Short mmCIF file of C-alpha atoms in Angstrom, two decimals:
data_model
loop_
_atom_site.label_atom_id
_atom_site.label_comp_id
_atom_site.label_asym_id
_atom_site.label_seq_id
_atom_site.Cartn_x
_atom_site.Cartn_y
_atom_site.Cartn_z
CA MET A 1 -53.50 88.92 -29.10
CA ILE A 2 -54.54 85.15 -29.28
CA GLY A 3 -57.66 83.67 -31.14
CA LEU A 4 -59.38 80.81 -32.45
CA GLN A 5 -61.93 80.68 -35.57
CA TRP A 6 -64.19 77.70 -36.47
CA ASN A 7 -66.57 78.23 -39.38
CA ASP A 8 -69.09 75.39 -40.83
CA GLU A 9 -71.02 76.07 -43.82
CA ARG A 10 -73.74 73.84 -45.95
CA VAL A 11 -74.83 75.39 -49.06
CA ASP A 12 -77.17 73.43 -51.38
CA ALA A 13 -77.04 75.30 -54.64
CA LEU A 14 -78.75 75.14 -58.14
CA ASN A 15 -77.84 77.76 -60.97
CA PHE A 16 -79.49 77.82 -63.99
CA ALA A 17 -80.69 80.06 -66.92
CA THR A 18 -83.98 81.27 -67.02
CA ASP A 19 -86.51 81.55 -69.85
CA GLY A 20 -90.15 82.64 -69.03
CA ALA A 21 -89.10 82.30 -65.37
CA ARG A 22 -89.04 78.53 -65.83
CA LEU A 23 -86.20 75.95 -65.66
CA PRO A 24 -85.30 74.79 -69.38
CA THR A 25 -84.05 71.29 -70.04
CA GLY A 26 -80.47 70.90 -70.00
CA ALA A 27 -79.44 74.69 -68.90
CA VAL A 28 -78.37 73.81 -65.44
CA GLY A 29 -74.99 75.25 -64.66
CA ILE A 30 -74.45 74.31 -61.15
CA ASP A 31 -76.34 71.53 -59.11
CA ARG A 32 -74.32 70.63 -56.20
CA LEU A 33 -74.03 70.38 -52.32
CA VAL A 34 -71.13 72.12 -50.74
CA GLU A 35 -69.62 71.70 -47.12
CA THR A 36 -67.08 73.62 -45.96
CA ARG A 37 -65.18 73.70 -42.53
CA THR A 38 -62.75 76.19 -41.93
CA ARG A 39 -60.58 76.37 -38.47
CA GLY A 40 -57.88 78.90 -37.91
CA ALA A 41 -55.67 79.69 -34.82
CA TYR A 42 -53.47 82.97 -34.74
CA LEU A 43 -51.20 84.55 -32.66
CA GLN A 44 -49.91 88.22 -32.63
CA ALA A 45 -47.56 89.98 -30.41
CA GLN A 46 -46.22 93.66 -30.07
CA TRP A 47 -43.00 94.67 -28.68
CA ALA A 48 -41.42 98.30 -28.07
CA PRO A 49 -37.61 97.64 -27.14
CA VAL A 50 -37.21 101.54 -27.21
CA PRO A 51 -39.70 104.19 -26.93
CA ARG A 52 -39.43 104.92 -30.77
CA LEU A 53 -39.33 101.42 -32.09
CA LYS A 54 -42.37 99.21 -32.33
CA LEU A 55 -42.27 95.32 -33.72
CA THR A 56 -45.00 93.48 -34.76
CA ALA A 57 -44.95 89.48 -35.13
CA GLY A 58 -47.89 87.29 -36.10
CA LEU A 59 -48.67 83.56 -37.05
CA ARG A 60 -51.61 81.87 -38.16
CA HIS A 61 -52.65 78.46 -39.12
CA ASP A 62 -55.59 77.61 -41.28
CA ARG A 63 -57.12 74.30 -42.07
CA LEU A 64 -59.92 74.10 -44.60
CA ASP A 65 -61.73 70.84 -45.49
CA PHE A 66 -64.47 70.70 -48.44
CA ARG A 67 -66.77 68.19 -49.78
CA VAL A 68 -68.67 68.90 -52.90
CA GLY A 69 -71.36 66.54 -53.99
CA LEU A 70 -72.31 66.71 -57.57
CA ARG A 71 -75.55 65.75 -59.11
CA PRO A 72 -76.24 64.61 -62.39
CA ASP A 73 -77.38 67.95 -63.98
CA ASP A 74 -74.10 69.85 -62.53
CA ASP A 75 -71.87 71.16 -65.17
CA THR A 76 -68.85 69.14 -64.10
CA PHE A 77 -70.56 65.86 -63.71
CA ALA A 78 -69.81 64.10 -66.81
CA SER A 79 -66.18 64.74 -66.39
CA ALA A 80 -66.03 63.72 -62.81
CA ALA A 81 -68.44 60.76 -62.80
CA PRO A 82 -66.28 58.20 -64.81
CA SER A 83 -63.36 58.70 -62.25
CA GLY A 84 -66.05 57.97 -59.39
CA ALA A 85 -65.47 61.60 -58.39
CA THR A 86 -69.12 62.23 -57.77
CA ALA A 87 -68.37 63.62 -54.54
CA ILE A 88 -65.02 65.62 -54.27
CA GLU A 89 -63.45 66.02 -50.68
CA ARG A 90 -60.44 68.05 -50.29
CA SER A 91 -58.54 69.08 -47.09
CA ALA A 92 -55.51 71.83 -47.15
CA SER A 93 -53.74 73.56 -44.66
CA ARG A 94 -51.64 76.71 -44.51
CA THR A 95 -49.30 78.56 -41.84
CA SER A 96 -48.91 82.28 -42.49
CA PRO A 97 -46.50 84.51 -40.84
CA LYS A 98 -46.46 88.38 -40.50
CA LEU A 99 -43.68 90.74 -39.60
CA GLY A 100 -43.98 94.63 -38.94
CA VAL A 101 -41.81 97.56 -37.79
CA ALA A 102 -42.84 100.89 -37.07
CA TRP A 103 -40.01 103.77 -36.55
CA ALA A 104 -40.82 106.93 -34.87
CA LEU A 105 -38.67 109.79 -37.00
CA LEU A 106 -40.39 112.34 -34.89
CA ASP A 107 -42.27 112.28 -31.89
CA GLY A 108 -42.76 115.80 -30.15
CA GLY A 109 -43.84 119.18 -31.26
CA GLY A 110 -47.70 117.97 -31.33
CA HIS A 111 -46.96 115.59 -34.13
CA ARG A 112 -45.52 111.87 -34.42
CA LEU A 113 -44.15 110.67 -37.81
CA GLU A 114 -43.35 107.05 -38.27
CA ALA A 115 -41.70 104.93 -41.09
CA ILE A 116 -43.60 101.59 -41.43
CA ALA A 117 -42.91 98.44 -43.30
CA ASN A 118 -44.95 95.27 -43.08
CA ALA A 119 -44.49 91.88 -44.65
CA ALA A 120 -47.03 88.95 -44.32
CA ARG A 121 -47.87 85.90 -46.23
CA GLY A 122 -51.43 84.51 -46.33
CA LEU A 123 -53.90 82.38 -48.50
CA LYS A 124 -57.00 82.95 -50.80
CA SER A 125 -59.15 79.71 -50.45
CA PRO A 126 -61.30 78.42 -53.48
CA TYR A 127 -64.87 79.53 -53.97
CA PRO A 128 -66.61 76.35 -54.43
CA PHE A 129 -69.11 77.69 -57.16
CA ALA A 130 -66.60 79.58 -59.31
CA ASP A 131 -63.02 79.25 -59.25
CA PHE A 132 -62.51 75.41 -58.37
CA LEU A 133 -62.23 73.78 -61.66
CA GLY A 134 -58.75 72.56 -62.65
CA ASN A 135 -57.30 69.92 -64.83
CA LEU A 136 -56.21 66.94 -62.41
CA GLY A 137 -54.73 64.71 -65.59
CA VAL A 138 -57.03 61.83 -64.80
CA GLY A 139 -60.77 62.14 -65.48
CA GLY A 140 -60.36 65.67 -67.18
CA LEU A 141 -61.77 68.76 -65.64
CA VAL A 142 -63.02 67.94 -62.25
CA PRO A 143 -63.13 69.92 -59.33
CA SER A 144 -59.82 70.92 -57.54
CA LEU A 145 -59.77 72.90 -54.23
CA SER A 146 -56.32 74.14 -53.75
CA LEU A 147 -55.38 76.95 -51.74
CA SER A 148 -53.63 79.78 -53.67
CA ARG A 149 -50.78 81.58 -51.45
CA VAL A 150 -50.53 85.21 -51.39
CA THR A 151 -47.64 87.44 -50.30
CA SER A 152 -47.71 91.10 -49.43
CA LEU A 153 -45.21 93.66 -49.05
CA GLU A 154 -45.79 97.34 -47.60
CA GLY A 155 -43.64 100.21 -46.80
CA GLY A 156 -44.37 103.98 -46.29
CA LEU A 157 -44.93 106.89 -43.96
CA GLN A 158 -47.75 107.66 -41.33
CA GLY A 159 -48.45 110.16 -38.89
CA ALA A 160 -50.71 111.65 -36.21
CA ALA A 161 -51.38 114.96 -34.17
CA SER A 162 -50.84 114.38 -30.44
CA ASP A 163 -54.55 115.35 -30.07
CA GLY A 164 -55.94 112.88 -32.53
CA ARG A 165 -57.51 115.58 -34.83
CA LEU A 166 -55.49 114.64 -37.88
CA ARG A 167 -54.10 111.42 -38.94
CA TRP A 168 -52.63 110.37 -42.49
CA ARG A 169 -50.83 107.58 -44.21
CA ALA A 170 -48.92 107.08 -47.40
CA THR A 171 -47.73 103.64 -48.47
CA LEU A 172 -46.19 101.91 -51.36
CA TRP A 173 -47.40 97.95 -51.66
CA ASN A 174 -47.20 94.73 -53.55
CA THR A 175 -49.12 91.60 -53.44
CA ARG A 176 -48.59 88.49 -55.54
CA GLN A 177 -50.98 85.53 -55.63
CA ASP A 178 -49.45 82.13 -56.95
CA ASP A 179 -52.91 80.90 -58.81
CA GLU A 180 -55.45 83.33 -59.31
CA VAL A 181 -58.58 82.08 -61.42
CA SER A 182 -61.64 84.28 -62.17
CA ARG A 183 -64.86 83.56 -64.00
CA ASN A 184 -66.42 86.04 -66.32
CA ALA A 185 -69.79 86.93 -67.25
CA ALA A 186 -70.24 84.24 -70.02
CA GLY A 187 -69.36 81.60 -67.41
CA PHE A 188 -65.91 80.92 -68.83
CA LEU A 189 -62.82 80.49 -66.13
CA GLN A 190 -59.99 82.53 -66.78
CA ALA A 191 -56.66 81.06 -65.14
CA PHE A 192 -54.05 83.92 -64.57
CA ALA A 193 -51.48 81.65 -62.75
CA ARG A 194 -49.12 83.90 -60.80
CA THR A 195 -50.41 87.59 -60.59
CA ASP A 196 -49.00 90.65 -59.13
CA ARG A 197 -50.47 94.03 -58.28
CA ASP A 198 -48.27 97.07 -57.41
CA GLY A 199 -50.05 100.07 -55.78
CA VAL A 200 -49.64 103.50 -54.12
CA ASP A 201 -52.19 104.50 -51.29
CA VAL A 202 -52.65 107.74 -49.77
CA GLU A 203 -55.30 108.46 -47.12
CA ALA A 204 -55.87 111.30 -44.40
CA SER A 205 -58.65 112.22 -42.03
CA ALA A 206 -59.03 115.44 -40.11
CA PHE A 207 -61.57 116.46 -37.47
CA VAL A 208 -62.78 120.08 -38.42
CA SER A 209 -64.90 120.63 -35.09
CA ARG A 210 -65.45 117.81 -32.04
CA ASP A 211 -68.33 116.16 -34.35
CA THR A 212 -67.32 116.57 -37.87
CA ARG A 213 -64.47 114.84 -39.54
CA LEU A 214 -63.31 115.00 -43.23
CA PHE A 215 -61.67 112.19 -44.76
CA ALA A 216 -60.05 111.62 -48.29
CA SER A 217 -58.03 108.51 -49.94
CA ALA A 218 -56.54 107.85 -53.33
CA SER A 219 -55.27 104.60 -54.82
CA VAL A 220 -53.25 103.94 -58.15
CA MET A 221 -52.70 100.23 -58.94
CA ARG A 222 -51.00 98.25 -61.65
CA ALA A 223 -52.03 94.62 -61.84
CA ARG A 224 -50.34 91.94 -64.05
CA ALA A 225 -50.23 88.39 -64.89
CA VAL A 226 -46.69 87.32 -64.25
CA ASP A 227 -46.08 84.90 -66.87
CA ALA A 228 -48.33 86.22 -69.88
CA ALA A 229 -46.78 87.62 -72.74
CA PRO A 230 -46.01 91.22 -72.81
CA GLY A 231 -48.97 93.20 -74.05
CA ALA A 232 -51.53 90.61 -73.12
CA ASP A 233 -50.90 90.27 -68.99
CA ARG A 234 -53.44 92.67 -67.94
CA LEU A 235 -55.82 91.40 -65.23
CA PRO A 236 -59.41 92.18 -66.39
CA ASN A 237 -61.96 94.18 -64.38
CA VAL A 238 -59.24 95.76 -62.06
CA PRO A 239 -59.55 99.53 -61.48
CA GLU A 240 -56.35 101.44 -62.16
CA SER A 241 -57.19 103.87 -59.63
CA VAL A 242 -59.74 104.76 -57.07
CA ALA A 243 -60.40 108.06 -54.88
CA THR A 244 -62.78 109.17 -52.13
CA LEU A 245 -63.61 112.38 -50.62
CA GLY A 246 -65.99 112.67 -47.78
CA VAL A 247 -67.39 113.91 -44.61
CA GLU A 248 -69.30 112.70 -41.37
CA ALA A 249 -70.57 114.36 -38.67
CA LEU A 250 -72.90 113.80 -35.51
CA GLN A 251 -75.68 116.23 -35.00
CA ALA A 252 -77.74 116.54 -31.78
CA ILE A 253 -81.12 117.93 -32.12
CA GLY A 254 -82.70 117.85 -28.62
CA ALA A 255 -82.45 114.09 -27.16
CA HIS A 256 -82.36 112.79 -31.19
CA ARG A 257 -78.83 111.77 -32.67
CA LEU A 258 -78.34 112.01 -36.27
CA ASP A 259 -75.21 110.53 -38.01
CA LEU A 260 -74.63 112.12 -41.01
CA SER A 261 -72.35 110.88 -44.13
CA ALA A 262 -71.55 111.98 -47.57
CA PHE A 263 -68.83 110.91 -49.87
CA ALA A 264 -68.02 110.55 -53.57
CA THR A 265 -65.58 107.78 -55.30
CA ARG A 266 -64.31 108.10 -58.54
CA VAL A 267 -63.49 104.46 -59.79
CA GLY A 268 -60.93 104.87 -62.57
CA PRO A 269 -60.79 103.13 -66.10
CA GLN A 270 -60.20 99.26 -66.11
CA PRO A 271 -59.14 96.70 -68.77
CA LEU A 272 -61.75 94.29 -70.00
CA THR A 273 -59.27 92.28 -71.60
CA ALA A 274 -55.57 90.92 -71.34
CA ASP A 275 -54.31 93.11 -74.16
CA ASN A 276 -56.27 96.28 -73.00
CA ALA A 277 -58.11 96.51 -76.47
CA LEU A 278 -61.43 96.74 -74.73
CA ARG A 279 -61.60 99.23 -71.68
CA GLY A 280 -64.29 100.29 -69.17
CA GLY A 281 -64.54 104.26 -68.65
CA ALA A 282 -64.29 105.89 -65.19
CA PHE A 283 -67.38 106.68 -63.26
CA VAL A 284 -68.31 108.72 -59.94
CA ARG A 285 -70.79 106.97 -57.17
CA SER A 286 -71.97 109.54 -54.51
CA VAL A 287 -73.67 108.62 -51.43
CA ALA A 288 -75.39 110.63 -48.83
CA ARG A 289 -76.69 108.87 -45.60
CA ILE A 290 -78.36 109.99 -42.60
CA GLY A 291 -79.00 107.73 -39.62
CA TRP A 292 -81.57 108.43 -36.40
CA THR A 293 -81.39 107.13 -32.95
CA HIS A 294 -83.09 108.33 -29.70
CA PRO A 295 -82.00 106.97 -26.21
CA ALA A 296 -85.84 106.53 -25.17
CA LEU A 297 -86.39 104.05 -28.17
CA ALA A 298 -83.55 101.67 -27.33
CA GLY A 299 -83.12 99.06 -30.22
CA VAL A 300 -84.77 101.14 -32.49
CA SER A 301 -83.02 103.08 -35.58
CA GLY A 302 -83.72 104.53 -38.70
CA TYR A 303 -81.69 105.59 -41.70
CA ALA A 304 -81.98 107.14 -45.31
CA GLN A 305 -79.73 106.80 -47.96
CA LEU A 306 -79.23 108.46 -51.37
CA VAL A 307 -76.96 106.93 -54.14
CA HIS A 308 -75.94 108.28 -57.27
CA TYR A 309 -74.05 107.05 -60.53
CA ASP A 310 -72.79 109.54 -63.01
CA ARG A 311 -72.46 106.74 -65.60
CA PRO A 312 -74.94 103.94 -64.59
CA LEU A 313 -73.69 101.47 -67.13
CA ASN A 314 -70.14 101.49 -66.41
CA GLU A 315 -69.81 100.00 -62.55
CA VAL A 316 -69.41 96.36 -63.88
CA GLN A 317 -68.29 95.17 -67.40
CA PHE A 318 -67.38 92.05 -68.56
CA ASP A 319 -65.77 90.73 -71.79
CA PHE A 320 -67.99 88.19 -73.57
CA GLY A 321 -65.47 87.59 -76.28
CA ALA A 322 -65.36 88.79 -79.83
CA GLY A 323 -65.74 92.44 -78.93
CA ALA A 324 -68.80 92.15 -77.07
CA VAL A 325 -69.18 93.60 -73.58
CA GLY A 326 -71.91 92.86 -71.05
CA VAL A 327 -72.79 95.35 -68.54
CA ALA A 328 -74.56 94.99 -65.03
CA PRO A 329 -76.63 98.17 -65.08
CA ARG A 330 -77.46 100.23 -62.08
CA PRO A 331 -79.97 102.95 -61.71
CA ARG A 332 -78.65 106.47 -61.98
CA TRP A 333 -80.46 107.36 -58.48
CA GLN A 334 -81.13 105.01 -55.60
CA VAL A 335 -83.24 105.82 -52.33
CA LEU A 336 -83.17 103.60 -49.25
CA VAL A 337 -84.99 104.05 -46.46
CA GLY A 338 -85.21 101.85 -43.45
CA LEU A 339 -86.29 101.18 -39.87
CA ARG A 340 -84.72 98.61 -37.56
CA VAL A 341 -86.21 97.29 -34.48
CA THR A 342 -84.25 94.94 -32.04
CA LEU A 343 -86.24 92.81 -30.05
#
């Protein structure tokens, strides 16, 4: 597999606090023109030297070019202007390798069991409206557009029935990011430097009939800032566990095709502060969806979706400091109905 990627974006952004639906003087946070160009090339190959062994190797090279034009009302303009940095330009490149191996421990009797291992290195590019502030030493806080390296390791077991009716996978994994930064709800940057995430993932799906599939997954994760003091190293807003159980089916009624799905996801508790003193509770999000198509109406489809939260004030929480917690509320019930017509 070989491929190329090219993406250009030009975003003119104005972000401000509202007061009576009007722009108040001096309350602008972002007023900038951001131009981003991303180019990438990748190559991946698989090789089976013997029937039970599959090797995977991949390589990707990315080049990112950024230009950020700051206007006088932007929150970084005052710091950047003295150094002549009213327009910040940065370029960065990164080469990312990937290696994988799958060994069939069992291949027969109606089931294939494999031991798998993967190692990869990638990157996280900066988001020019949130996490690109950095102290460059001269001129104080001015935009910094560096790449953060991400390293991931994974190992485990996976299996599948020879008829395709059952698939499952269980893995242990670790990801490490060199320079992780986030912005909380109050607008303050949180720099965690090196971060580490360890987890266990289990997932399975089974066809109980030709047109009905059950699926389930569960993850447990531990997220820490590597260089932080013990007891103050939690990464905020990272759920400690996530579990999903659902079903999807295809139903034909005459010439009408109905795609049905329903699933419930339990998002576990999460720390809101690095010392874990403030915590968000677990909540369950349940979704039921039905989609409709008809072969005589090409390009026309419809859907209806129902979403329910058992604790609508718990999905997104933020630490505002001094023991204050802000919540992004969700309605307990949501009903979405749509019709799509492709011309």
